[in-house]
Amino acid sequence: MYPNILRHPGPTPIPKKVELAMAQNMISHRSEEFVKLYRETTERVKPVFGTKQDILLLPSGGTAAMEAAVVNIASPGDEVVVVTVGAFGDYFVSICEKYGLKVHQLQKEWGEACTKEELGDFLKPLSNIKAVFATYNETSTGVLNPVGQLGEAVREHSDALYIVDGVSAIGGAPAEMDEWGIDILVTGSQKAMMLPPGLALLSVSDKAWKVIESNGSAAAYYLNLLSYREWAEKGMTPNTPAVSLIMGLSAVCDLIDEEGGFSKTVERHEVMKNMVRKSMNALSIDLLTTEENASPTITAIRTPEGLDLASYIGHLKKTYHLDFAGGLGPLQGKIFRFGHMGYCFPSDILEAVSLMEAGLQDFSYPFEPGAGVKAAQEVYLSSLRKS
Amino acid sequence: MYPNILRHPGPTPIPKKVELAMAQNMISHRSEEFVKLYRETTERVKPVFGTKQDILLLPSGGTAAMEAAVVNIASPGDEVVVVTVGAFGDYFVSICEKYGLKVHQLQKEWGEACTKEELGDFLKPLSNIKAVFATYNETSTGVLNPVGQLGEAVREHSDALYIVDGVSAIGGAPAEMDEWGIDILVTGSQKAMMLPPGLALLSVSDKAWKVIESNGSAAAYYLNLLSYREWAEKGMTPNTPAVSLIMGLSAVCDLIDEEGGFSKTVERHEVMKNMVRKSMNALSIDLLTTEENASPTITAIRTPEGLDLASYIGHLKKTYHLDFAGGLGPLQGKIFRFGHMGYCFPSDILEAVSLMEAGLQDFSYPFEPGAGVKAAQEVYLSSLRKS
């Protein structure tokens, strides 16, 4: 009866308009209707990536798109650099190692971002690096890496391809793939893109296409990007695509238009980020990341002092139907994660902070009830006055 | 305004109940709700595979599941046998070759099935065969291979794994994975399973798991089946699964129960197959396959004599909103394909045959109007009297 308030890092809530779009009558993936849908939708989604390149749609999760980015450009023995700042950076390491690449890992503490200088210093002594991999938004820590600046470091110190995992960022965070020199940018549907899981979006620079073309040994069949490119020219995909999710993606593009364009969507995420952060400050609850590295889509909140975290987030779920995610790996028990991406609005932040406060009262946590909500309101009101 | 009558080999129409199930509120893939959904649904779908083994759910198309079946069991240089009777058998060849396997191809004419004797004779002189691949229902020709009997040939002549592509069969054709000695059976969601594309279903025998365990060199990351098995024990998947499609799959299981169990679903497909075939006989329009090899989910119909096929099926689509698929490869222009799988009923067959007849009249094709429909009705009525 009570709705679950899903404030997870993904999957995230689906707009009614998207649900209904996905429930349209099924069409053949070899029909004119599909070609029209495919061409229009992949064109409309380009601003979300900040690219003039084509957007490819894979019927898979974001992880498969990350794997596609690896397997299409590299061969066993190739040397790559992976910047890791959390669990999802480690994914790239695992994928590269699975394919026999030699990985130079620039590993940062969980909760920190990587700076341009650090990446520059790391790249300086290395040569023959095929690609540099980085995570834009580290879902496990709520760190937004400065991928634009990291791209400068890549260009200054190497000829490597620059490959970015945009899962949990793209759709909520600003992205300028072309301007930032990103050669492959990938994301999944179920985070800030307001869709159910099952569709991966991916874009490839001209430079990366040249590498892919010459990389004859690419082992993958389903994830063969040349085959996706070949079929995309006809407005289709090599195998049966996730038709209903593409119908949903078209509705997502409508919603972004309704909001006033993607820059407005980015502004909303920025407001929500600030609402969450200011409210936690007001409650004297610590955040994992600094202001500078803070993600606009997810905030990692440290366990309020003296509280048993599992009991607290279990209580929020059970009593208030407020669904947060815990910490991963070394941060388990130390943080919880508040997702504020995709189909999420300032009103949702006020709701969640209010319920968090109610839960804190249940645990007799010492704080001034209303203080968190008040701080969040102030951010919201101030953003409305500006716009 | 006019609804498109999708009589394609897939994607196929989605039941309203499934559409609505997929529009339920999104849930976390790490929640108790998901674990319950996953465990119950994978258990309920077992009769559709005819297995006691676990069913694994991959967020991908059926092609990815075929690739998973290859990459998890074999290493470059391994020898395999692929039985090909059409375009989708050729997929297996391409995938195996992509991974550097040595392929012995038992190639049949498009439109024919492979017999137990043929496979036995083919296997006799070979040794060290790692796996034998076969297509259950060849979507390009509407041939149903006798995969139960082919399994006997595999066991009699080798220790090879027996791997079957069940896409476009599973959910409509009888399947006895365990009894037929199938070691890996894969299918996709968008054919007879009544779901949109984007979910692959796969089951693995104990014998195949042993091979997968010892096949340390498996290159794939996203398609690593050991990782799926490990997470399945916890009622989850290694990466974000296609949550909404799994909600839809649960509704599909409800529909199968409502029909009276999967054997009733199989009977309905048999009736539809016979309705289509008898009606074409009555119209003196030839079929590609013999009665013995005929698929219960799709029928390949030869171009009616003297008709230009592209004009005819274009006219059916444009005027009557009846959407058939043409032929592939060598059969282009020579056949069209009438899909009758999944959410398709005898009433749909009567509708489609009636519209086909209307179209034939528009082309002044010499036939007795009503003869095809009458023959289809007879099959339908006779099936009702029997049940």
PDB file of C-alpha atoms in Angstrom, chain A residues 39-157:
ATOM      1  CA  ARG A  39      17.352   7.807 -35.798  1.00  0.00           C
ATOM      2  CA  GLU A  40      15.334  10.469 -33.991  1.00  0.00           C
ATOM      3  CA  THR A  41      16.092   9.219 -30.513  1.00  0.00           C
ATOM      4  CA  THR A  42      19.833   8.737 -30.962  1.00  0.00           C
ATOM      5  CA  GLU A  43      19.961  12.250 -32.437  1.00  0.00           C
ATOM      6  CA  ARG A  44      17.997  13.793 -29.567  1.00  0.00           C
ATOM      7  CA  VAL A  45      20.119  12.208 -26.857  1.00  0.00           C
ATOM      8  CA  LYS A  46      23.396  13.720 -28.134  1.00  0.00           C
ATOM      9  CA  PRO A  47      23.266  16.864 -25.907  1.00  0.00           C
ATOM     10  CA  VAL A  48      23.162  14.600 -22.870  1.00  0.00           C
ATOM     11  CA  PHE A  49      26.563  13.240 -23.946  1.00  0.00           C
ATOM     12  CA  GLY A  50      27.811  16.596 -25.247  1.00  0.00           C
ATOM     13  CA  THR A  51      28.834  15.077 -28.548  1.00  0.00           C
ATOM     14  CA  LYS A  52      28.278  15.322 -32.270  1.00  0.00           C
ATOM     15  CA  GLN A  53      29.218  11.667 -32.650  1.00  0.00           C
ATOM     16  CA  ASP A  54      26.541   9.031 -33.057  1.00  0.00           C
ATOM     17  CA  ILE A  55      25.093   7.422 -29.956  1.00  0.00           C
ATOM     18  CA  LEU A  56      25.015   3.622 -30.119  1.00  0.00           C
ATOM     19  CA  LEU A  57      22.392   1.674 -28.198  1.00  0.00           C
ATOM     20  CA  LEU A  58      23.305  -1.759 -26.858  1.00  0.00           C
ATOM     21  CA  PRO A  59      20.669  -4.091 -25.396  1.00  0.00           C
ATOM     22  CA  SER A  60      22.625  -4.640 -22.194  1.00  0.00           C
ATOM     23  CA  GLY A  61      23.660  -3.186 -18.887  1.00  0.00           C
ATOM     24  CA  GLY A  62      26.267  -0.464 -18.467  1.00  0.00           C
ATOM     25  CA  THR A  63      28.870  -3.064 -17.503  1.00  0.00           C
ATOM     26  CA  ALA A  64      28.618  -4.609 -20.959  1.00  0.00           C
ATOM     27  CA  ALA A  65      29.218  -1.185 -22.503  1.00  0.00           C
ATOM     28  CA  MET A  66      32.323  -0.805 -20.315  1.00  0.00           C
ATOM     29  CA  GLU A  67      33.456  -4.212 -21.547  1.00  0.00           C
ATOM     30  CA  ALA A  68      32.749  -3.159 -25.143  1.00  0.00           C
ATOM     31  CA  ALA A  69      34.966  -0.109 -24.603  1.00  0.00           C
ATOM     32  CA  VAL A  70      37.790  -2.403 -23.498  1.00  0.00           C
ATOM     33  CA  VAL A  71      37.511  -5.316 -25.879  1.00  0.00           C
ATOM     34  CA  ASN A  72      37.048  -3.266 -29.042  1.00  0.00           C
ATOM     35  CA  ILE A  73      40.151  -1.136 -28.607  1.00  0.00           C
ATOM     36  CA  ALA A  74      42.719  -3.393 -26.984  1.00  0.00           C
ATOM     37  CA  SER A  75      44.415  -6.751 -27.393  1.00  0.00           C
ATOM     38  CA  PRO A  76      46.086  -8.974 -24.795  1.00  0.00           C
ATOM     39  CA  GLY A  77      49.374  -7.480 -23.660  1.00  0.00           C
ATOM     40  CA  ASP A  78      48.374  -3.880 -24.355  1.00  0.00           C
ATOM     41  CA  GLU A  79      49.187  -1.468 -21.559  1.00  0.00           C
ATOM     42  CA  VAL A  80      46.440   0.706 -20.109  1.00  0.00           C
ATOM     43  CA  VAL A  81      46.023   3.094 -17.209  1.00  0.00           C
ATOM     44  CA  VAL A  82      42.958   2.840 -14.996  1.00  0.00           C
ATOM     45  CA  VAL A  83      42.120   5.624 -12.559  1.00  0.00           C
ATOM     46  CA  THR A  84      40.194   4.061  -9.670  1.00  0.00           C
ATOM     47  CA  VAL A  85      38.474   5.973  -6.902  1.00  0.00           C
ATOM     48  CA  GLY A  86      36.030   3.275  -5.786  1.00  0.00           C
ATOM     49  CA  ALA A  87      34.191   0.065  -6.623  1.00  0.00           C
ATOM     50  CA  PHE A  88      33.278   0.933 -10.199  1.00  0.00           C
ATOM     51  CA  GLY A  89      36.786   2.001 -11.136  1.00  0.00           C
ATOM     52  CA  ASP A  90      37.784  -1.479  -9.970  1.00  0.00           C
ATOM     53  CA  TYR A  91      35.306  -2.880 -12.543  1.00  0.00           C
ATOM     54  CA  PHE A  92      37.431  -1.427 -15.325  1.00  0.00           C
ATOM     55  CA  VAL A  93      40.534  -3.033 -13.783  1.00  0.00           C
ATOM     56  CA  SER A  94      38.808  -6.424 -13.617  1.00  0.00           C
ATOM     57  CA  ILE A  95      37.568  -6.184 -17.191  1.00  0.00           C
ATOM     58  CA  CYS A  96      41.001  -5.135 -18.511  1.00  0.00           C
ATOM     59  CA  GLU A  97      42.721  -7.931 -16.600  1.00  0.00           C
ATOM     60  CA  LYS A  98      40.160 -10.461 -17.832  1.00  0.00           C
ATOM     61  CA  TYR A  99      41.267  -9.585 -21.373  1.00  0.00           C
ATOM     62  CA  GLY A 100      44.949  -9.908 -20.575  1.00  0.00           C
ATOM     63  CA  LEU A 101      45.799  -6.205 -20.625  1.00  0.00           C
ATOM     64  CA  LYS A 102      48.640  -4.873 -18.506  1.00  0.00           C
ATOM     65  CA  VAL A 103      46.990  -2.453 -16.079  1.00  0.00           C
ATOM     66  CA  HIS A 104      48.744   0.499 -14.463  1.00  0.00           C
ATOM     67  CA  GLN A 105      46.357   1.452 -11.703  1.00  0.00           C
ATOM     68  CA  LEU A 106      46.227   4.964 -10.307  1.00  0.00           C
ATOM     69  CA  GLN A 107      44.407   4.158  -7.111  1.00  0.00           C
ATOM     70  CA  LYS A 108      42.929   6.824  -4.863  1.00  0.00           C
ATOM     71  CA  GLU A 109      41.343   6.445  -1.457  1.00  0.00           C
ATOM     72  CA  TRP A 110      37.605   5.766  -1.587  1.00  0.00           C
ATOM     73  CA  GLY A 111      35.938   9.176  -1.204  1.00  0.00           C
ATOM     74  CA  GLU A 112      38.628  11.136  -3.023  1.00  0.00           C
ATOM     75  CA  ALA A 113      38.777  12.298  -6.624  1.00  0.00           C
ATOM     76  CA  CYS A 114      41.779  12.177  -8.941  1.00  0.00           C
ATOM     77  CA  THR A 115      43.324  15.491  -9.968  1.00  0.00           C
ATOM     78  CA  LYS A 116      44.801  16.507 -13.291  1.00  0.00           C
ATOM     79  CA  GLU A 117      48.240  16.824 -11.690  1.00  0.00           C
ATOM     80  CA  GLU A 118      48.086  13.347 -10.172  1.00  0.00           C
ATOM     81  CA  LEU A 119      47.130  11.767 -13.475  1.00  0.00           C
ATOM     82  CA  GLY A 120      49.786  13.830 -15.295  1.00  0.00           C
ATOM     83  CA  ASP A 121      52.503  12.679 -12.875  1.00  0.00           C
ATOM     84  CA  PHE A 122      51.315   9.099 -13.197  1.00  0.00           C
ATOM     85  CA  LEU A 123      51.383   9.186 -16.991  1.00  0.00           C
ATOM     86  CA  LYS A 124      54.773  10.937 -17.346  1.00  0.00           C
ATOM     87  CA  PRO A 125      57.061   7.907 -16.883  1.00  0.00           C
ATOM     88  CA  LEU A 126      54.800   5.591 -18.895  1.00  0.00           C
ATOM     89  CA  SER A 127      54.940   4.982 -22.618  1.00  0.00           C
ATOM     90  CA  ASN A 128      52.911   2.955 -25.105  1.00  0.00           C
ATOM     91  CA  ILE A 129      49.711   3.388 -23.152  1.00  0.00           C
ATOM     92  CA  LYS A 130      46.804   2.285 -25.308  1.00  0.00           C
ATOM     93  CA  ALA A 131      44.058   3.845 -23.219  1.00  0.00           C
ATOM     94  CA  VAL A 132      43.331   5.680 -20.005  1.00  0.00           C
ATOM     95  CA  PHE A 133      40.128   4.689 -18.219  1.00  0.00           C
ATOM     96  CA  ALA A 134      38.322   6.821 -15.663  1.00  0.00           C
ATOM     97  CA  THR A 135      35.012   6.862 -13.838  1.00  0.00           C
ATOM     98  CA  TYR A 136      33.061  10.098 -14.108  1.00  0.00           C
ATOM     99  CA  ASN A 137      30.761   9.573 -11.150  1.00  0.00           C
ATOM    100  CA  GLU A 138      31.893   6.919  -8.699  1.00  0.00           C
ATOM    101  CA  THR A 139      28.603   5.399  -7.544  1.00  0.00           C
ATOM    102  CA  SER A 140      30.172   3.766  -4.500  1.00  0.00           C
ATOM    103  CA  THR A 141      31.399   7.048  -2.996  1.00  0.00           C
ATOM    104  CA  GLY A 142      29.498   9.915  -4.627  1.00  0.00           C
ATOM    105  CA  VAL A 143      32.715  11.371  -6.032  1.00  0.00           C
ATOM    106  CA  LEU A 144      32.546  13.252  -9.312  1.00  0.00           C
ATOM    107  CA  ASN A 145      35.938  13.032 -10.963  1.00  0.00           C
ATOM    108  CA  PRO A 146      36.982  16.138 -12.924  1.00  0.00           C
ATOM    109  CA  VAL A 147      36.961  14.174 -16.173  1.00  0.00           C
ATOM    110  CA  GLY A 148      37.351  17.309 -18.291  1.00  0.00           C
ATOM    111  CA  GLN A 149      40.634  18.139 -16.564  1.00  0.00           C
ATOM    112  CA  LEU A 150      41.750  14.517 -16.539  1.00  0.00           C
ATOM    113  CA  GLY A 151      41.261  14.567 -20.311  1.00  0.00           C
ATOM    114  CA  GLU A 152      43.746  17.436 -20.533  1.00  0.00           C
ATOM    115  CA  ALA A 153      46.304  15.372 -18.627  1.00  0.00           C
ATOM    116  CA  VAL A 154      45.769  12.443 -20.988  1.00  0.00           C
ATOM    117  CA  ARG A 155      46.333  14.629 -24.063  1.00  0.00           C
ATOM    118  CA  GLU A 156      49.371  16.389 -22.567  1.00  0.00           C
ATOM    119  CA  HIS A 157      51.194  13.206 -21.652  1.00  0.00           C
TER     120      HIS A 157
END
